[in-house]
mmCIF file of C-alpha atoms in Angstrom:
data_model
loop_
_atom_site.group_PDB
_atom_site.id
_atom_site.type_symbol
_atom_site.label_atom_id
_atom_site.label_comp_id
_atom_site.label_asym_id
_atom_site.label_seq_id
_atom_site.Cartn_x
_atom_site.Cartn_y
_atom_site.Cartn_z
ATOM 1 C CA ARG A 1 5.146 -5.126 -13.291
ATOM 2 C CA PHE A 2 5.615 -8.513 -11.766
ATOM 3 C CA ASP A 3 9.611 -8.497 -12.507
ATOM 4 C CA ALA A 4 9.297 -4.979 -10.851
ATOM 5 C CA VAL A 5 8.122 -6.741 -7.381
ATOM 6 C CA LEU A 6 10.835 -8.675 -7.535
ATOM 7 C CA ASP A 7 13.532 -6.305 -8.428
ATOM 8 C CA ASP A 8 12.195 -4.189 -5.289
ATOM 9 C CA ILE A 9 12.316 -7.009 -2.935
ATOM 10 C CA LEU A 10 15.223 -8.255 -3.873
ATOM 11 C CA LEU A 11 16.704 -4.370 -3.481
ATOM 12 C CA VAL A 12 15.208 -4.323 0.043
ATOM 13 C CA ARG A 13 16.777 -7.566 1.202
ATOM 14 C CA LYS A 14 20.283 -6.298 0.705
ATOM 15 C CA GLU A 15 20.004 -3.813 3.516
ATOM 16 C CA ASP A 16 17.345 -6.039 4.868
ATOM 17 C CA PRO A 17 17.912 -9.406 5.029
ATOM 18 C CA PHE A 18 14.422 -10.201 7.504
ATOM 19 C CA ALA A 19 12.301 -7.665 6.046
ATOM 20 C CA LYS A 20 8.670 -9.071 5.282
ATOM 21 C CA PHE A 21 6.702 -7.651 2.632
ATOM 22 C CA VAL A 22 2.740 -7.622 1.949
ATOM 23 C CA ILE A 23 1.552 -7.676 -1.482
ATOM 24 C CA PHE A 24 -2.000 -6.543 -2.119
ATOM 25 C CA SER A 25 -4.371 -7.050 -5.159
ATOM 26 C CA GLN A 26 -8.054 -6.935 -6.256
ATOM 27 C CA HIS A 27 -7.527 -10.242 -8.742
ATOM 28 C CA ILE A 28 -7.026 -13.682 -6.537
ATOM 29 C CA ASP A 29 -5.582 -15.025 -9.682
ATOM 30 C CA SER A 30 -2.625 -12.786 -9.755
ATOM 31 C CA LEU A 31 -1.525 -13.339 -6.360
ATOM 32 C CA ARG A 32 -1.724 -17.219 -7.351
ATOM 33 C CA ALA A 33 0.613 -15.915 -10.329
ATOM 34 C CA MET A 34 3.121 -14.300 -8.175
ATOM 35 C CA LYS A 35 3.229 -16.860 -5.419
ATOM 36 C CA ALA A 36 4.195 -19.297 -8.785
ATOM 37 C CA MET A 37 6.746 -16.574 -9.978
ATOM 38 C CA PHE A 38 8.180 -16.735 -6.605
ATOM 39 C CA GLU A 39 8.256 -20.238 -6.545
ATOM 40 C CA GLN A 40 9.608 -20.640 -9.516
ATOM 41 C CA TYR A 41 12.270 -17.912 -8.678
ATOM 42 C CA ASN A 42 13.542 -20.640 -5.702
ATOM 43 C CA GLN A 43 14.216 -23.516 -8.253
ATOM 44 C CA GLU A 44 15.363 -21.560 -10.497
ATOM 45 C CA SER A 45 18.075 -20.099 -7.702
ATOM 46 C CA SER A 46 18.558 -23.063 -5.784
ATOM 47 C CA ALA A 47 21.597 -23.846 -8.133
ATOM 48 C CA SER A 48 23.183 -20.953 -7.606
ATOM 49 C CA GLN A 49 22.524 -19.941 -3.784
ATOM 50 C CA SER A 50 22.661 -21.582 -1.096
ATOM 51 C CA TRP A 51 21.524 -20.766 2.593
ATOM 52 C CA MET A 52 25.284 -20.407 3.227
ATOM 53 C CA ASP A 53 28.741 -20.510 1.390
ATOM 54 C CA ILE A 54 30.717 -23.852 1.875
ATOM 55 C CA SER A 55 33.931 -22.113 2.534
ATOM 56 C CA GLU A 56 32.696 -19.776 5.161
ATOM 57 C CA THR A 57 31.252 -22.495 7.511
ATOM 58 C CA SER A 58 34.457 -23.263 8.403
ATOM 59 C CA THR A 59 35.383 -19.674 9.488
ATOM 60 C CA SER A 60 32.241 -18.686 10.894
ATOM 61 C CA ASN A 61 29.912 -21.972 12.991
ATOM 62 C CA THR A 62 27.234 -19.502 14.424
ATOM 63 C CA ARG A 63 26.664 -17.279 11.028
ATOM 64 C CA SER A 64 22.765 -17.118 10.700
ATOM 65 C CA GLU A 65 21.833 -16.188 7.106
ATOM 66 C CA LYS A 66 18.348 -15.307 5.738
ATOM 67 C CA PRO A 67 17.626 -17.457 3.262
ATOM 68 C CA SER A 68 17.832 -16.131 -0.650
ATOM 69 C CA SER A 69 14.658 -18.339 -1.483
ATOM 70 C CA PHE A 70 10.786 -16.835 -1.087
ATOM 71 C CA ASN A 71 8.789 -18.328 1.525
ATOM 72 C CA PRO A 72 5.209 -16.582 0.507
ATOM 73 C CA VAL A 73 1.648 -17.021 1.854
ATOM 74 C CA LEU A 74 -1.483 -16.797 0.208
ATOM 75 C CA VAL A 75 -4.376 -15.578 2.804
ATOM 76 C CA ASP A 76 -7.222 -16.488 0.234
ATOM 77 C CA LEU A 77 -10.690 -15.458 2.740
ATOM 78 C CA SER A 78 -12.460 -17.926 0.232
ATOM 79 C CA ALA A 79 -10.777 -20.839 0.339
ATOM 80 C CA GLY A 80 -11.253 -21.982 4.242
ATOM 81 C CA GLY A 81 -12.800 -19.703 5.900
ATOM 82 C CA SER A 82 -11.380 -17.118 8.974
ATOM 83 C CA LYS A 83 -9.623 -19.949 10.833
ATOM 84 C CA THR A 84 -7.244 -20.755 7.753
ATOM 85 C CA VAL A 85 -7.001 -16.663 7.010
ATOM 86 C CA GLU A 86 -5.966 -16.635 11.353
ATOM 87 C CA VAL A 87 -3.545 -19.576 10.564
ATOM 88 C CA SER A 88 -1.227 -18.390 7.322
ATOM 89 C CA LEU A 89 -1.318 -14.359 9.055
ATOM 90 C CA SER A 90 -0.383 -16.021 12.472
ATOM 91 C CA ARG A 91 2.571 -18.072 10.096
ATOM 92 C CA PHE A 92 3.567 -14.426 8.595
ATOM 93 C CA THR A 93 3.710 -12.955 12.093
ATOM 94 C CA ASN A 94 5.332 -15.424 14.079
ATOM 95 C CA ASP A 95 7.702 -17.205 11.359
ATOM 96 C CA PRO A 96 10.874 -15.510 10.230
ATOM 97 C CA HIS A 97 11.130 -17.637 7.566
ATOM 98 C CA CYS A 98 8.066 -16.483 5.942
ATOM 99 C CA ASP A 99 8.376 -13.586 4.613
ATOM 100 C CA ILE A 100 6.149 -12.095 2.241
ATOM 101 C CA ALA A 101 1.908 -12.075 2.371
ATOM 102 C CA LEU A 102 -0.588 -12.196 -0.223
ATOM 103 C CA LEU A 103 -3.947 -10.487 -0.045
ATOM 104 C CA THR A 104 -6.655 -9.724 -1.798
ATOM 105 C CA THR A 105 -7.463 -5.907 -1.290
ATOM 106 C CA GLY A 106 -10.572 -7.195 -0.244
ATOM 107 C CA ALA A 107 -9.114 -8.773 2.838
ATOM 108 C CA SER A 108 -7.988 -5.677 4.509
ATOM 109 C CA ALA A 109 -11.416 -5.018 5.480
ATOM 110 C CA ALA A 110 -11.620 -8.280 7.888
ATOM 111 C CA GLY A 111 -9.831 -6.096 10.410
ATOM 112 C CA LEU A 112 -6.291 -8.090 9.554
ATOM 113 C CA THR A 113 -3.288 -6.856 11.233
ATOM 114 C CA LEU A 114 -0.110 -6.972 9.388
ATOM 115 C CA CYS A 115 2.409 -5.097 11.559
ATOM 116 C CA ALA A 116 4.938 -7.248 11.015
ATOM 117 C CA ALA A 117 6.249 -6.367 7.396
ATOM 118 C CA ARG A 118 8.269 -3.617 6.141
ATOM 119 C CA VAL A 119 7.197 -2.715 2.541
ATOM 120 C CA CYS A 120 3.157 -2.921 1.227
ATOM 121 C CA TYR A 121 2.402 -3.242 -2.683
ATOM 122 C CA MET A 122 -0.615 -2.652 -4.458
ATOM 123 C CA LEU A 123 0.218 -4.079 -7.675
ATOM 124 C CA GLU A 124 -2.832 -2.412 -9.178
ATOM 125 C CA PRO A 125 -4.477 1.641 -8.256
ATOM 126 C CA THR A 126 -8.314 0.494 -6.964
ATOM 127 C CA ILE A 127 -11.440 2.466 -8.184
ATOM 128 C CA LYS A 128 -12.128 3.648 -4.979
ATOM 129 C CA ALA A 129 -8.907 5.219 -2.606
ATOM 130 C CA ALA A 130 -10.738 4.262 0.452
ATOM 131 C CA GLU A 131 -10.246 0.532 -0.057
ATOM 132 C CA GLU A 132 -6.816 1.459 -1.085
ATOM 133 C CA ALA A 133 -6.073 3.563 2.038
ATOM 134 C CA GLN A 134 -7.984 0.607 4.135
ATOM 135 C CA ALA A 135 -5.252 -2.131 2.870
ATOM 136 C CA LEU A 136 -2.430 -0.035 3.461
ATOM 137 C CA GLY A 137 -3.694 1.000 6.929
ATOM 138 C CA ARG A 138 -3.523 -3.037 8.438
ATOM 139 C CA VAL A 139 0.494 -2.452 7.446
ATOM 140 C CA HIS A 140 0.018 0.995 9.453
ATOM 141 C CA ARG A 141 -1.753 -0.779 12.837
ATOM 142 C CA ILE A 142 -1.824 0.036 16.377
ATOM 143 C CA GLY A 143 1.902 -1.782 17.366
ATOM 144 C CA GLN A 144 3.522 -1.162 13.906
ATOM 145 C CA THR A 145 7.349 -0.116 15.071
ATOM 146 C CA ASN A 146 9.100 -0.197 11.764
ATOM 147 C CA SER A 147 9.478 2.639 9.241
ATOM 148 C CA VAL A 148 6.902 1.376 6.464
ATOM 149 C CA ARG A 149 7.061 1.901 2.558
ATOM 150 C CA CYS A 150 4.276 1.868 0.310
ATOM 151 C CA VAL A 151 4.027 1.443 -3.167
ATOM 152 C CA ILE A 152 1.346 1.588 -5.527
ATOM 153 C CA PHE A 153 2.104 0.068 -9.184
ATOM 154 C CA TYR A 154 0.036 1.468 -12.440
ATOM 155 C CA ALA A 155 0.526 1.046 -16.235
ATOM 156 C CA LYS A 156 1.089 4.108 -17.775
ATOM 157 C CA ASP A 157 -1.232 5.195 -20.495
ATOM 158 C CA THR A 158 -3.657 2.760 -19.679
ATOM 159 C CA TYR A 159 -6.669 3.407 -17.852
ATOM 160 C CA GLU A 160 -4.992 3.111 -14.626
ATOM 161 C CA GLU A 161 -3.021 6.250 -14.951
ATOM 162 C CA ARG A 162 -6.254 7.569 -15.694
ATOM 163 C CA LEU A 163 -8.464 6.498 -12.763
ATOM 164 C CA LEU A 164 -5.298 7.589 -10.542
ATOM 165 C CA ALA A 165 -5.978 10.933 -12.464
ATOM 166 C CA LEU A 166 -10.044 10.965 -11.512
ATOM 167 C CA ARG A 167 -8.828 10.372 -8.361
ATOM 168 C CA LYS A 168 -6.494 13.170 -7.881
ATOM 169 C CA GLN A 169 -9.533 15.791 -9.322
ATOM 170 C CA LYS A 170 -12.281 13.990 -6.755
ATOM 171 C CA LYS A 171 -9.896 14.409 -4.091
ATOM 172 C CA ASP A 172 -9.368 18.122 -5.153
ATOM 173 C CA LEU A 173 -12.591 18.516 -5.211
ATOM 174 C CA THR A 174 -13.829 17.541 -1.977
ATOM 175 C CA GLU A 175 -10.978 19.546 -0.354
ATOM 176 C CA LEU A 176 -12.160 22.307 -1.857
ATOM 177 C CA LEU A 177 -16.100 21.567 -0.684
ATOM 178 C CA ALA A 178 -14.627 21.085 2.824
ATOM 179 C CA ASP A 179 -12.923 24.464 3.237
ATOM 180 C CA PRO A 180 -15.155 26.869 5.213
ATOM 181 C CA ARG A 181 -12.864 29.899 3.433
ATOM 182 C CA HIS A 182 -14.104 29.159 0.559
ATOM 183 C CA PHE A 183 -17.632 30.176 1.330
ATOM 184 C CA GLU A 184 -16.754 32.871 3.980
ATOM 185 C CA GLU A 185 -15.305 35.272 1.041
ATOM 186 C CA GLU A 186 -19.038 34.593 -0.541
ATOM 187 C CA ASP A 187 -20.518 35.266 2.102
ATOM 188 C CA ASP A 188 -18.187 38.770 2.950
ATOM 189 C CA GLU A 189 -18.985 39.444 -0.452
ATOM 190 C CA ASP A 190 -22.947 39.023 0.081
ATOM 191 C CA GLU A 191 -22.548 41.351 2.747
ATOM 192 C CA ASP A 192 -20.614 44.209 1.073
ATOM 193 C CA GLU A 193 -23.411 44.197 -1.340
ATOM 194 C CA ASP A 194 -26.157 44.076 1.045
ATOM 195 C CA GLU A 195 -24.955 46.803 3.203
ATOM 196 C CA ASP A 196 -24.931 49.125 -0.936
ATOM 197 C CA ASP A 197 -28.143 48.072 -1.328
ATOM 198 C CA ALA A 198 -29.575 48.762 1.530
ATOM 199 C CA PRO A 199 -31.958 52.740 1.659
ATOM 200 C CA MET A 200 -30.456 55.518 3.417
ATOM 201 C CA THR A 201 -31.406 56.843 6.606
ATOM 202 C CA ALA A 202 -33.007 59.923 6.991
ATOM 203 C CA ALA A 203 -29.330 61.465 9.084
ATOM 204 C CA GLN A 204 -27.459 59.737 6.099
ATOM 205 C CA ALA A 205 -29.392 61.659 3.506
ATOM 206 C CA ARG A 206 -28.686 64.744 4.967
ATOM 207 C CA ARG A 207 -25.113 64.000 5.014
#
């Protein structure tokens, strides 16, 4: 799953070297592990990649490129309170080199704004669809000027796939119960049955 996120980020970077990403997870340990993965990637790629190729430096001294390394920030609400979160989000929003924000799904309830992101990942589906929608809504808030893509990862043939199926069934049932046409048709049928069962008047009997 981590590899899939990394591969997708690298693909997006080919089109937009300055793209920013938000990664949500219900588990803070998963986010810490993902942050460590990015740091390991930086170490492994530092030997073969550089900010600017030396041969190109002589031909273009004004060229500016996005570094091939990652600069993630972990937004941990339990680590240092609201002030720490504010500093981390400000860094993600305003620092062009801070390209990845890692947040727990529960952090989305804190009124955060993540409009700097272009892509949003959820490492696993949530039990409640409302929590998921709230998290993704932090990227789609007022002030967002970019087209945002949201990706939700799940493992096939596991409880995560069954969870998504159950959520879809619940959503379909809710939409069915909220559809007034379903009840209008039943009401019309009841009215027709009432008219058929009503006793005939004297005028109708003479006919």
